């Protein structure tokens, strides 16, 4: 027997993490930083908790609650909402509270990429919340007021009017006291792309509320990044932060789809295709492109989210070939990047929370978190961000996207895209992958239903109430059973990922084993007949790596 893809269980686990890895002393403020390898293990507050996570965890928790159909966790959700409604300042920007662990109070345009989607969600869920609508509108207008607008190109051979909006932020940080102080920067570089991650939120704002200022700002930022900044080459390859570039790609595909401007869709597709070329078939996506040698790269779960969300956008634009990536990425590396075992963690439950640090039950509370840096075969606990607050907020968005897309109405036919166990008003889907090559649909009412056929469904046959039919879909009456059967015997494929040649054991769309096997928290231990290999507390070192900067993130 092998482990099955179970997105609902994954949603339960991340719901557990978000609702437990927060601080009741500060109205359930999240803890971004978790050090499971420190002895004793701890979670600590830092500025990002309030500046970014209150937004991304609001979105993440809401996604998990929607999947689970529960109101459990609403107390934490309302706490996050209260945090979100604080700390607003000049130009409609959201800053952060001055906590003991906060240094300079500032807003960054990258962080607005997390705040705006959460505000969009609040205005969508609570249409009577006038304060939220006001803040969201002011954030959009404030950001628009802060951009440099390039109007004339003063070239050596003459002056040329720019015929499209081109907007660029003057810096990546805006100080609460001091505004644009050009002696300050985040030091992350790549301001063009990092400042543009609010694009998807801006386009969503336009979609939800018809906000033309949001659309104008989205266009201007997109044009700047795609053209003037020279961030991408002619093939849309780039060098730098994959999460930012892919998040931007999600935004421009959505922009192109809503405005019917194909050039944006094509550019976004090309960015996706480039990052896909650096990724594995099972969804290991590097955190950076061409920055480190590839053998030093790790997979940040945020990047898998971006690939899944962008695939969803591209599918909506008619590129059906991206269904396969979405399915494979979700059920393999996304799921493996979630923490389900913590027996190697040393806890000290006698220590009280103090100075923004919490110790109690870290081993239990960390279950369901997502890693900020996996290798294809392991999560390296000694690495900075072995479990990352940002990924905990973004992963549930990917899970919900996949869950919502599991069965879609394709030209009047309810079509299975993502095999798993799911029940809708019309139909019950049961998947037996990877144990058997079989997906069964039982109609709960009269409907047309069928299966999306993938290359890995070898020698498939479709049965209606036990009788073979020569179509992949059929009209069903209540209690009719439509089944797809295919050859799922294990296939070993060689794939070079992170500079290492792996032997990947596939059963249908699921990776069930991977060699060489990894150290520390070993991944893809999906053969349930084999004993699990887990690290002990002695295997786990603490090297003080928490302070490593982004360019020092080795193992
Ligand atoms: Zn992340």
Coordinates of C-alpha atoms and ligand atoms in Angstrom, one line a residue:
X1 CA 0.0 0.0 0.0
X2 CA 1.1 3.5 -0.8
X3 CA 0.1 6.9 0.7
X4 CA -2.7 8.6 -1.2
X5 CA -3.0 12.3 -2.1
X6 CA -5.3 13.8 0.5
X7 CA -5.6 17.5 0.1
X8 CA -8.2 17.7 2.9
X9 CA -5.8 16.2 5.4
X10 CA -3.2 18.7 4.3
X11 CA -5.6 21.5 4.8
X12 CA -6.4 20.2 8.4
X13 CA -2.7 20.1 9.2
X14 CA -2.0 23.7 8.0
X15 CA -5.1 24.9 9.8
X16 CA -3.6 23.3 12.9
X17 CA -0.3 25.1 12.4
X18 CA -1.8 28.6 11.8
X19 CA -4.2 28.4 14.7
X20 CA -1.5 27.1 17.1
X21 CA 1.7 29.0 16.0
X22 CA 0.3 32.3 17.1
X23 CA 0.6 34.3 20.3
X24 CA -2.5 34.9 22.5
X25 CA -0.6 37.5 24.4
X26 CA -0.6 39.7 21.2
X27 CA -4.1 38.9 19.9
X28 CA -2.9 35.8 18.1
X29 CA 0.0 37.5 16.3
X30 CA 1.8 34.8 14.1
X31 CA 5.3 33.6 14.7
X32 CA 7.2 33.8 11.5
X33 CA 10.5 32.3 12.8
X34 CA 10.5 28.7 13.9
X35 CA 13.7 26.9 15.0
X36 CA 12.9 23.2 15.4
X37 CA 16.5 22.3 15.5
X38 CA 17.4 24.6 18.5
X39 CA 17.6 22.9 21.9
X40 CA 15.1 23.5 23.2
X41 CA 13.1 24.3 20.1
X42 CA 11.5 27.8 19.9
X43 CA 9.4 30.1 17.8
X44 CA 10.2 33.8 17.9
X45 CA 8.5 37.0 16.9
X46 CA 10.0 39.3 14.3
X47 CA 8.8 42.3 12.4
X48 CA 7.5 40.2 9.4
X49 CA 4.8 38.7 11.7
X50 CA 2.8 41.9 11.6
X51 CA 4.1 43.3 8.4
X52 CA 3.4 40.4 6.1
X53 CA 2.0 37.3 7.9
X54 CA -1.2 38.9 9.2
X55 CA -2.1 39.2 5.5
X56 CA -0.8 35.9 4.1
X57 CA -2.0 33.9 7.1
X58 CA -5.5 35.5 6.8
X59 CA -5.6 34.3 3.2
X60 CA -4.1 30.9 4.1
X61 CA -6.4 30.3 7.1
X62 CA -9.5 31.4 5.1
X63 CA -8.4 29.0 2.2
X64 CA -8.1 26.1 4.7
X65 CA -11.4 26.9 6.4
X66 CA -13.2 27.0 3.0
X67 CA -11.8 23.6 2.0
X68 CA -12.8 22.1 5.4
X69 CA -16.2 23.8 5.4
X70 CA -15.6 24.8 9.0
X71 CA -15.8 27.9 11.2
X72 CA -13.3 26.5 13.5
X73 CA -10.4 28.9 13.6
X74 CA -12.5 31.9 13.2
X75 CA -11.2 33.4 16.4
X76 CA -7.7 33.4 15.0
X77 CA -9.0 34.7 11.7
X78 CA -10.7 37.6 13.3
X79 CA -7.5 38.4 15.3
X80 CA -5.6 38.5 12.0
X81 CA -8.3 40.8 10.6
X82 CA -8.0 43.1 13.6
X83 CA -4.2 43.2 13.1
X84 CA -4.8 44.0 9.4
X85 CA -7.0 46.9 10.3
X86 CA -4.2 48.6 12.3
X87 CA -1.0 50.3 11.4
X88 CA -2.2 52.3 8.4
X89 CA -0.4 55.5 7.6
X90 CA 0.6 58.0 5.0
X91 CA -0.3 57.4 1.3
X92 CA -2.7 54.6 2.4
X93 CA 0.3 52.3 3.1
X94 CA 0.2 49.7 5.9
X95 CA 3.2 49.8 8.2
X96 CA 3.5 47.7 11.3
X97 CA 3.1 48.1 15.0
X98 CA 6.1 49.1 17.1
X99 CA 6.7 45.8 19.0
X100 CA 9.8 45.2 21.1
X101 CA 11.3 43.2 18.2
X102 CA 10.5 45.9 15.6
X103 CA 13.3 48.1 14.4
X104 CA 12.5 50.9 12.0
X105 CA 8.8 51.1 11.4
X106 CA 8.4 51.0 7.6
X107 CA 6.2 49.7 4.8
X108 CA 7.7 47.8 1.9
X109 CA 6.1 47.4 -1.5
X110 CA 6.9 43.7 -1.5
X111 CA 4.9 43.4 1.7
X112 CA 1.9 45.2 0.2
X113 CA 1.8 42.2 -2.1
X114 CA 0.6 40.2 0.9
X115 CA -1.5 42.9 2.5
X116 CA -3.6 43.8 -0.6
X117 CA -4.9 40.2 -1.4
X118 CA -6.0 39.9 2.3
X119 CA -7.8 43.2 2.1
X120 CA -9.4 42.1 -1.2
X121 CA -10.6 39.0 0.6
X122 CA -12.0 41.0 3.5
X123 CA -13.9 43.3 1.2
X124 CA -15.2 40.2 -0.7
X125 CA -16.2 38.3 2.5
X126 CA -17.5 41.3 4.5
X127 CA -19.1 43.7 1.9
X128 CA -20.4 45.8 4.8
X129 CA -17.0 46.4 6.2
X130 CA -16.6 50.1 5.1
X131 CA -13.3 50.5 6.9
X132 CA -11.8 47.6 5.0
X133 CA -13.1 49.0 1.7
X134 CA -11.7 52.5 2.5
X135 CA -8.3 51.1 3.5
X136 CA -8.1 48.9 0.3
X137 CA -9.1 51.8 -1.9
X138 CA -6.6 54.2 -0.2
X139 CA -3.8 51.6 -0.5
X140 CA -4.3 51.4 -4.2
X141 CA -4.5 55.1 -4.6
X142 CA -1.6 55.7 -2.3
X143 CA 0.7 53.4 -4.2
X144 CA -0.4 55.0 -7.4
X145 CA 0.5 58.4 -6.0
X146 CA 4.0 57.3 -5.0
X147 CA 5.2 55.9 -8.4
X148 CA 7.5 57.7 -10.7
X149 CA 5.6 58.1 -14.0
X150 CA 7.9 58.0 -17.0
X151 CA 6.4 60.1 -19.8
X152 CA 9.2 61.0 -22.2
X153 CA 12.2 58.9 -23.2
X154 CA 15.1 61.3 -23.6
X155 CA 17.3 59.3 -25.8
X156 CA 20.6 60.4 -27.3
X157 CA 19.0 60.8 -30.7
X158 CA 15.9 62.7 -29.6
X159 CA 12.9 62.8 -27.3
X160 CA 10.1 60.2 -27.6
X161 CA 6.8 60.2 -25.8
X162 CA 6.0 57.0 -23.9
X163 CA 2.6 55.9 -25.2
X164 CA 1.8 53.6 -22.4
X165 CA 1.8 54.0 -18.6
X166 CA 5.2 53.2 -17.1
X167 CA 5.3 53.3 -13.3
X168 CA 8.2 52.6 -11.0
X169 CA 8.5 53.0 -7.2
X170 CA 11.4 55.2 -6.2
X171 CA 12.6 52.8 -3.6
X172 CA 11.6 49.5 -2.0
X173 CA 11.0 50.9 1.5
X174 CA 8.9 53.8 2.8
X175 CA 9.8 54.8 6.3
X176 CA 7.0 55.9 8.7
X177 CA 9.2 58.7 9.8
X178 CA 11.1 59.9 6.7
X179 CA 9.2 58.5 3.7
X180 CA 11.5 57.7 0.8
X181 CA 14.9 58.0 2.4
X182 CA 17.2 57.0 -0.4
X183 CA 20.1 56.2 2.0
X184 CA 17.9 53.2 3.0
X185 CA 16.9 50.1 1.1
X186 CA 16.0 46.5 2.0
X187 CA 19.2 45.3 0.5
X188 CA 17.4 42.5 -1.4
X189 CA 18.1 44.1 -4.7
X190 CA 15.9 43.3 -7.8
X191 CA 13.6 46.3 -6.9
X192 CA 11.9 46.1 -10.2
X193 CA 10.4 42.7 -9.6
X194 CA 10.2 42.7 -5.8
X195 CA 8.2 45.9 -5.9
X196 CA 5.8 44.5 -8.5
X197 CA 4.4 41.5 -6.6
X198 CA 1.2 43.4 -5.7
X199 CA 0.2 43.1 -9.4
X200 CA -2.0 40.0 -8.9
X201 CA -3.7 41.8 -5.9
X202 CA -4.2 44.9 -8.0
X203 CA -5.8 43.0 -10.9
X204 CA -8.0 41.1 -8.4
X205 CA -9.1 44.5 -7.0
X206 CA -10.1 45.5 -10.5
X207 CA -11.9 42.2 -11.0
X208 CA -13.8 42.5 -7.7
X209 CA -14.7 46.2 -7.7
X210 CA -14.0 47.5 -11.2
X211 CA -11.4 49.8 -9.6
X212 CA -9.8 51.6 -12.6
X213 CA -7.0 53.1 -10.6
X214 CA -5.9 49.5 -9.6
X215 CA -6.0 48.5 -13.3
X216 CA -4.0 51.6 -14.3
X217 CA -1.4 50.9 -11.6
X218 CA -1.2 47.3 -12.6
X219 CA -0.6 48.2 -16.3
X220 CA 2.0 50.7 -15.4
X221 CA 3.9 48.4 -13.1
X222 CA 3.7 45.5 -15.6
X223 CA 4.9 47.7 -18.5
X224 CA 7.8 48.9 -16.4
X225 CA 8.9 45.4 -15.4
X226 CA 8.4 43.9 -18.8
X227 CA 10.1 46.6 -20.8
X228 CA 11.9 49.5 -19.2
X229 CA 13.5 47.6 -16.3
X230 CA 15.1 45.0 -18.6
X231 CA 14.6 42.4 -15.9
X232 CA 13.7 39.7 -18.4
X233 CA 15.6 38.7 -21.5
X234 CA 13.9 38.1 -24.9
X235 CA 12.9 34.6 -23.8
X236 CA 11.6 35.9 -20.5
X237 CA 14.5 34.3 -18.6
X238 CA 15.8 36.1 -15.6
X239 CA 18.2 35.9 -12.8
X240 CA 16.9 36.2 -9.2
X241 CA 14.0 35.5 -6.9
X242 CA 11.7 32.9 -8.4
X243 CA 8.8 33.6 -6.0
X244 CA 8.7 37.3 -7.0
X245 CA 9.0 36.6 -10.8
X246 CA 6.4 33.9 -10.7
X247 CA 4.0 35.9 -8.5
X248 CA 4.4 38.7 -11.1
X249 CA 3.7 36.1 -13.9
X250 CA 0.4 35.2 -12.1
X251 CA -0.5 38.9 -12.2
X252 CA 0.2 39.6 -15.8
X253 CA -1.6 36.4 -17.0
X254 CA -4.6 37.5 -15.0
X255 CA -4.2 41.1 -16.3
X256 CA -4.1 39.8 -19.9
X257 CA -7.1 37.5 -19.3
X258 CA -9.3 40.3 -17.8
X259 CA -8.3 42.9 -20.4
X260 CA -8.1 40.6 -23.3
X261 CA -4.5 41.7 -24.0
X262 CA -2.7 38.6 -25.3
X263 CA 0.8 40.0 -25.0
X264 CA 0.6 39.9 -21.2
X265 CA -0.6 36.3 -21.2
X266 CA 2.2 35.3 -23.6
X267 CA 4.8 36.9 -21.5
X268 CA 3.5 35.3 -18.3
X269 CA 3.4 32.0 -20.0
X270 CA 7.0 32.4 -21.1
X271 CA 8.1 33.2 -17.5
X272 CA 6.2 30.1 -16.3
X273 CA 7.9 28.0 -19.0
X274 CA 11.3 29.2 -18.0
X275 CA 10.8 28.4 -14.3
X276 CA 9.3 25.1 -15.3
X277 CA 12.5 24.3 -17.2
X278 CA 14.4 24.8 -13.9
X279 CA 12.0 22.6 -11.9
X280 CA 11.4 18.9 -11.7
X281 CA 8.4 17.0 -13.1
X282 CA 7.2 16.4 -9.5
X283 CA 7.2 20.1 -8.6
X284 CA 10.5 20.8 -7.0
X285 CA 11.0 24.5 -7.9
X286 CA 14.2 26.4 -7.1
X287 CA 14.0 29.5 -4.9
X288 CA 16.4 31.4 -7.2
X289 CA 17.2 31.3 -10.9
X290 CA 20.9 31.5 -11.8
X291 CA 21.9 33.0 -8.5
X292 CA 23.6 30.1 -6.8
X293 CA 25.0 27.0 -8.4
X294 CA 21.9 24.8 -8.9
X295 CA 23.2 22.2 -6.5
X296 CA 22.9 24.8 -3.7
X297 CA 19.3 25.6 -4.5
X298 CA 16.3 24.8 -2.3
X299 CA 12.6 24.6 -3.0
X300 CA 10.6 27.3 -1.3
X301 CA 6.9 26.2 -1.0
X302 CA 5.8 29.7 -2.0
X303 CA 7.3 29.0 -5.5
X304 CA 5.2 25.8 -5.8
X305 CA 2.1 27.9 -4.9
X306 CA 3.0 30.4 -7.7
X307 CA 3.4 27.6 -10.3
X308 CA 0.0 26.2 -9.3
X309 CA -1.8 29.5 -9.3
X310 CA -0.1 30.5 -12.6
X311 CA -1.0 27.2 -14.1
X312 CA -4.6 27.8 -13.1
X313 CA -4.5 31.3 -14.7
X314 CA -3.0 29.8 -17.9
X315 CA -5.6 27.1 -18.0
X316 CA -8.3 29.8 -17.8
X317 CA -6.7 31.3 -20.8
X318 CA -7.1 28.1 -22.7
X319 CA -3.7 26.4 -22.2
X320 CA -5.0 23.0 -21.1
X321 CA -1.6 21.5 -21.1
X322 CA -0.9 23.0 -17.7
X323 CA -3.3 20.7 -16.0
X324 CA -0.6 18.0 -15.8
X325 CA 1.8 20.3 -13.9
X326 CA -0.8 21.5 -11.5
X327 CA -1.8 17.9 -10.6
X328 CA 1.8 16.6 -10.3
X329 CA 3.2 19.6 -8.4
X330 CA 0.3 19.6 -5.9
X331 CA 0.3 15.9 -5.1
X332 CA 4.0 15.5 -4.9
X333 CA 6.4 18.2 -3.8
X334 CA 3.7 20.5 -2.3
X335 CA 2.5 17.7 0.0
X336 CA 6.1 16.5 0.8
X337 CA 7.0 20.1 1.8
X338 CA 4.6 19.9 4.7
X339 CA 5.8 18.8 8.1
X340 CA 4.0 15.7 9.4
X341 CA 6.5 14.3 11.9
X342 CA 8.4 16.1 14.6
X343 CA 9.9 13.4 16.8
X344 CA 13.3 14.9 16.5
X345 CA 12.3 18.1 18.2
X346 CA 13.4 18.7 21.8
X347 CA 10.9 20.7 23.7
X348 CA 11.0 22.4 27.1
X349 CA 7.5 22.9 28.2
X350 CA 8.5 24.3 31.6
X351 CA 9.8 27.6 30.0
X352 CA 7.2 30.3 29.9
X353 CA 6.8 32.5 26.8
X354 CA 9.0 35.6 27.2
X355 CA 10.5 38.4 25.1
X356 CA 8.5 37.3 22.1
X357 CA 9.8 33.7 22.2
X358 CA 7.7 30.7 22.8
X359 CA 8.9 27.2 23.8
X360 CA 5.9 25.0 24.8
X361 CA 4.8 22.2 22.7
X362 CA 6.7 23.3 19.6
X363 CA 6.8 19.7 18.5
X364 CA 3.0 19.5 18.4
X365 CA 2.4 23.0 17.2
X366 CA 4.8 22.8 14.2
X367 CA 2.9 19.9 12.6
X368 CA 1.3 21.2 9.3
X369 CA 4.0 23.8 8.6
X370 CA 5.5 24.1 5.2
X371 CA 9.2 24.3 4.5
X372 CA 11.0 27.3 3.0
X373 CA 13.8 25.1 1.6
X374 CA 13.5 21.4 0.6
X375 CA 15.8 19.4 -1.5
X376 CA 14.0 16.9 -3.7
X377 CA 14.6 14.1 -1.2
X378 CA 14.8 15.9 2.2
X379 CA 14.0 18.9 4.4
X380 CA 17.2 20.1 5.9
X381 CA 16.5 21.2 9.4
X382 CA 19.7 23.0 10.0
X383 CA 19.0 25.4 7.2
X384 CA 17.5 28.8 7.8
X385 CA 13.8 28.6 7.1
X386 CA 13.5 24.9 7.3
X387 CA 9.9 25.8 8.1
X388 CA 8.9 29.2 6.8
X389 CA 6.1 31.5 7.9
X390 CA 5.6 32.8 4.4
X391 CA 5.1 29.4 2.9
X392 CA 2.5 28.5 5.6
X393 CA 0.4 31.3 4.3
X394 CA 0.8 30.6 0.6
X395 CA 0.6 26.8 0.5
X396 CA -3.1 26.7 1.5
X397 CA -3.9 29.0 -1.4
X398 CA -2.4 26.4 -3.7
X399 CA -4.2 23.6 -2.0
X400 CA -7.6 25.4 -2.4
X401 CA -6.9 26.2 -6.0
X402 CA -6.3 22.5 -6.7
X403 CA -9.3 21.5 -4.6
X404 CA -11.6 23.9 -6.4
X405 CA -10.2 22.7 -9.8
X406 CA -10.4 19.0 -9.0
X407 CA -13.6 18.7 -10.9
X408 CA -14.6 21.5 -13.3
X409 CA -17.5 22.1 -15.7
X410 CA -15.9 21.7 -19.2
X411 CA -18.4 22.6 -21.8
X412 CA -21.2 21.1 -19.8
X413 CA -19.3 18.0 -18.8
X414 CA -18.1 17.6 -15.1
X415 CA -14.5 16.8 -15.8
X416 CA -12.0 15.2 -13.4
X417 CA -8.8 17.1 -13.5
X418 CA -7.2 16.3 -10.2
X419 CA -7.8 12.7 -9.1
X420 CA -8.6 12.6 -5.3
X421 CA -11.6 11.8 -3.0
X422 CA -14.1 14.6 -3.3
X423 CA -17.9 14.9 -3.3
X424 CA -19.9 17.8 -4.9
X425 CA -23.7 18.2 -5.1
X426 CA -23.7 16.3 -8.4
X427 CA -21.0 13.7 -8.1
X428 CA -18.8 11.6 -5.8
X429 CA -15.2 11.1 -6.9
X430 CA -13.0 8.3 -5.5
X431 CA -9.4 7.9 -6.5
X432 CA -7.4 4.7 -5.9
X433 CA -4.1 6.2 -7.2
X434 CA -1.3 5.2 -6.5
X435 CA -2.5 1.8 -5.3
X436 CA -4.7 1.0 -8.3
X437 CA -5.1 2.8 -11.7
X438 CA -8.7 3.5 -11.0
X439 CA -10.9 6.6 -10.6
X440 CA -14.6 6.1 -9.9
X441 CA -17.4 8.6 -10.3
X442 CA -20.9 8.0 -8.8
X443 CA -23.6 10.4 -9.9
X444 CA -25.8 11.9 -7.1
X445 CA -28.1 13.4 -9.7
X446 CA -28.4 13.4 -13.5
X447 CA -25.3 15.0 -15.1
X448 CA -22.7 14.6 -17.8
X449 CA -19.3 13.6 -16.4
X450 CA -15.9 12.4 -17.7
X451 CA -12.2 12.3 -17.2
X452 CA -9.3 14.4 -18.4
X453 CA -6.9 12.0 -20.0
X454 CA -3.2 12.3 -19.2
X455 CA -0.1 10.5 -20.7
X456 CA 0.5 8.7 -17.5
X457 CA -2.9 6.9 -17.8
X458 CA -1.4 4.1 -19.8
X459 CA -3.8 1.7 -21.7
X460 CA -6.9 3.3 -20.2
X461 CA -10.5 2.0 -20.5
X462 CA -13.7 3.6 -19.4
X463 CA -16.6 1.7 -18.0
X464 CA -20.2 2.8 -17.5
X465 CA -22.0 0.7 -14.9
X466 CA -19.4 -2.0 -15.5
X467 CA -19.7 -2.0 -19.3
X468 CA -16.8 -0.8 -21.4
X469 CA -17.6 2.4 -23.5
X470 CA -15.4 4.0 -26.1
X471 CA -15.7 7.6 -24.8
X472 CA -14.0 9.3 -21.9
X473 CA -17.3 10.9 -20.7
X474 CA -21.0 9.9 -20.5
X475 CA -24.4 11.2 -19.5
X476 CA -25.2 9.8 -16.1
X477 CA -28.4 9.2 -14.2
X478 CA -28.5 9.1 -10.4
X479 CA -26.4 6.2 -9.0
X480 CA -24.7 5.5 -12.3
X481 CA -21.0 4.7 -12.0
X482 CA -18.4 5.8 -14.5
X483 CA -15.0 4.3 -14.0
X484 CA -11.6 4.9 -15.6
X485 CA -9.0 2.2 -15.3
X486 CA -5.4 2.3 -16.5
X487 CA -2.0 0.6 -16.0
X488 CA -0.4 2.0 -12.9
X489 CA 2.6 -0.4 -12.6
X490 CA 5.7 1.4 -11.2
X491 CA 7.8 3.2 -13.7
X492 CA 11.3 4.3 -12.8
X493 CA 12.4 7.5 -14.5
X494 CA 15.8 9.2 -14.3
X495 CA 15.6 12.9 -13.7
X496 CA 18.4 15.3 -12.9
X497 CA 17.3 17.8 -10.2
X498 CA 19.5 20.2 -8.3
X499 CA 22.5 18.8 -10.1
X500 CA 21.8 15.2 -8.9
X501 CA 20.5 12.3 -11.0
X502 CA 17.5 10.8 -9.2
X503 CA 15.7 7.6 -9.9
X504 CA 12.1 8.6 -9.5
X505 CA 9.5 5.8 -8.9
X506 CA 6.2 6.9 -10.4
X507 CA 2.9 5.2 -10.0
X508 CA 0.5 7.1 -12.3
X509 CA 0.9 10.7 -11.2
X510 CA 2.3 10.0 -7.8
X511 CA 6.0 9.7 -6.9
X512 CA 6.2 6.8 -4.4
X513 CA 9.9 6.7 -3.9
X514 CA 13.1 8.5 -4.8
X515 CA 16.7 7.6 -4.8
X516 CA 19.3 8.6 -3.7
X517 CA 17.5 9.0 -0.4
X518 CA 17.8 12.2 1.7
X519 CA 19.1 12.8 5.2
X520 CA 17.3 14.6 8.0
X521 CA 13.6 14.6 7.3
X522 CA 13.5 12.2 4.4
X523 CA 10.9 12.8 1.8
X524 CA 8.8 10.5 -0.4
X525 CA 8.5 7.7 2.1
X526 CA 5.2 6.7 0.6
X527 CA 5.5 2.9 0.5
X528 CA 3.5 2.1 3.7
X529 CA 4.9 -1.4 3.8
X530 CA 8.4 -0.1 4.6
X531 CA 9.4 1.3 8.1
X532 CA 9.8 5.1 8.0
X533 CA 13.3 6.6 8.5
X534 CA 13.3 9.6 10.7
X535 CA 16.0 11.6 12.4
X536 CA 16.5 11.5 16.1
X537 CA 17.2 14.6 18.3
X538 CA 20.9 13.7 18.1
X539 CA 20.9 13.9 14.3
X540 CA 19.7 17.5 14.4
X541 CA 22.3 20.3 15.0
X542 CA 21.7 24.0 15.6
X543 CA 24.3 26.1 13.9
X544 CA 22.8 29.5 14.6
X545 CA 21.8 29.6 11.0
X546 CA 18.7 31.7 11.8
X547 CA 20.7 34.9 11.0
X548 CA 21.9 33.8 7.6
X549 CA 21.1 36.2 4.9
X550 CA 19.5 35.2 1.6
X551 CA 22.9 34.7 -0.1
X552 CA 24.2 32.5 2.6
X553 CA 21.5 29.9 2.6
X554 CA 23.4 26.8 2.2
X555 CA 22.5 23.6 4.1
Ligands
LIG1 ZN1 7.8 31.1 1.5

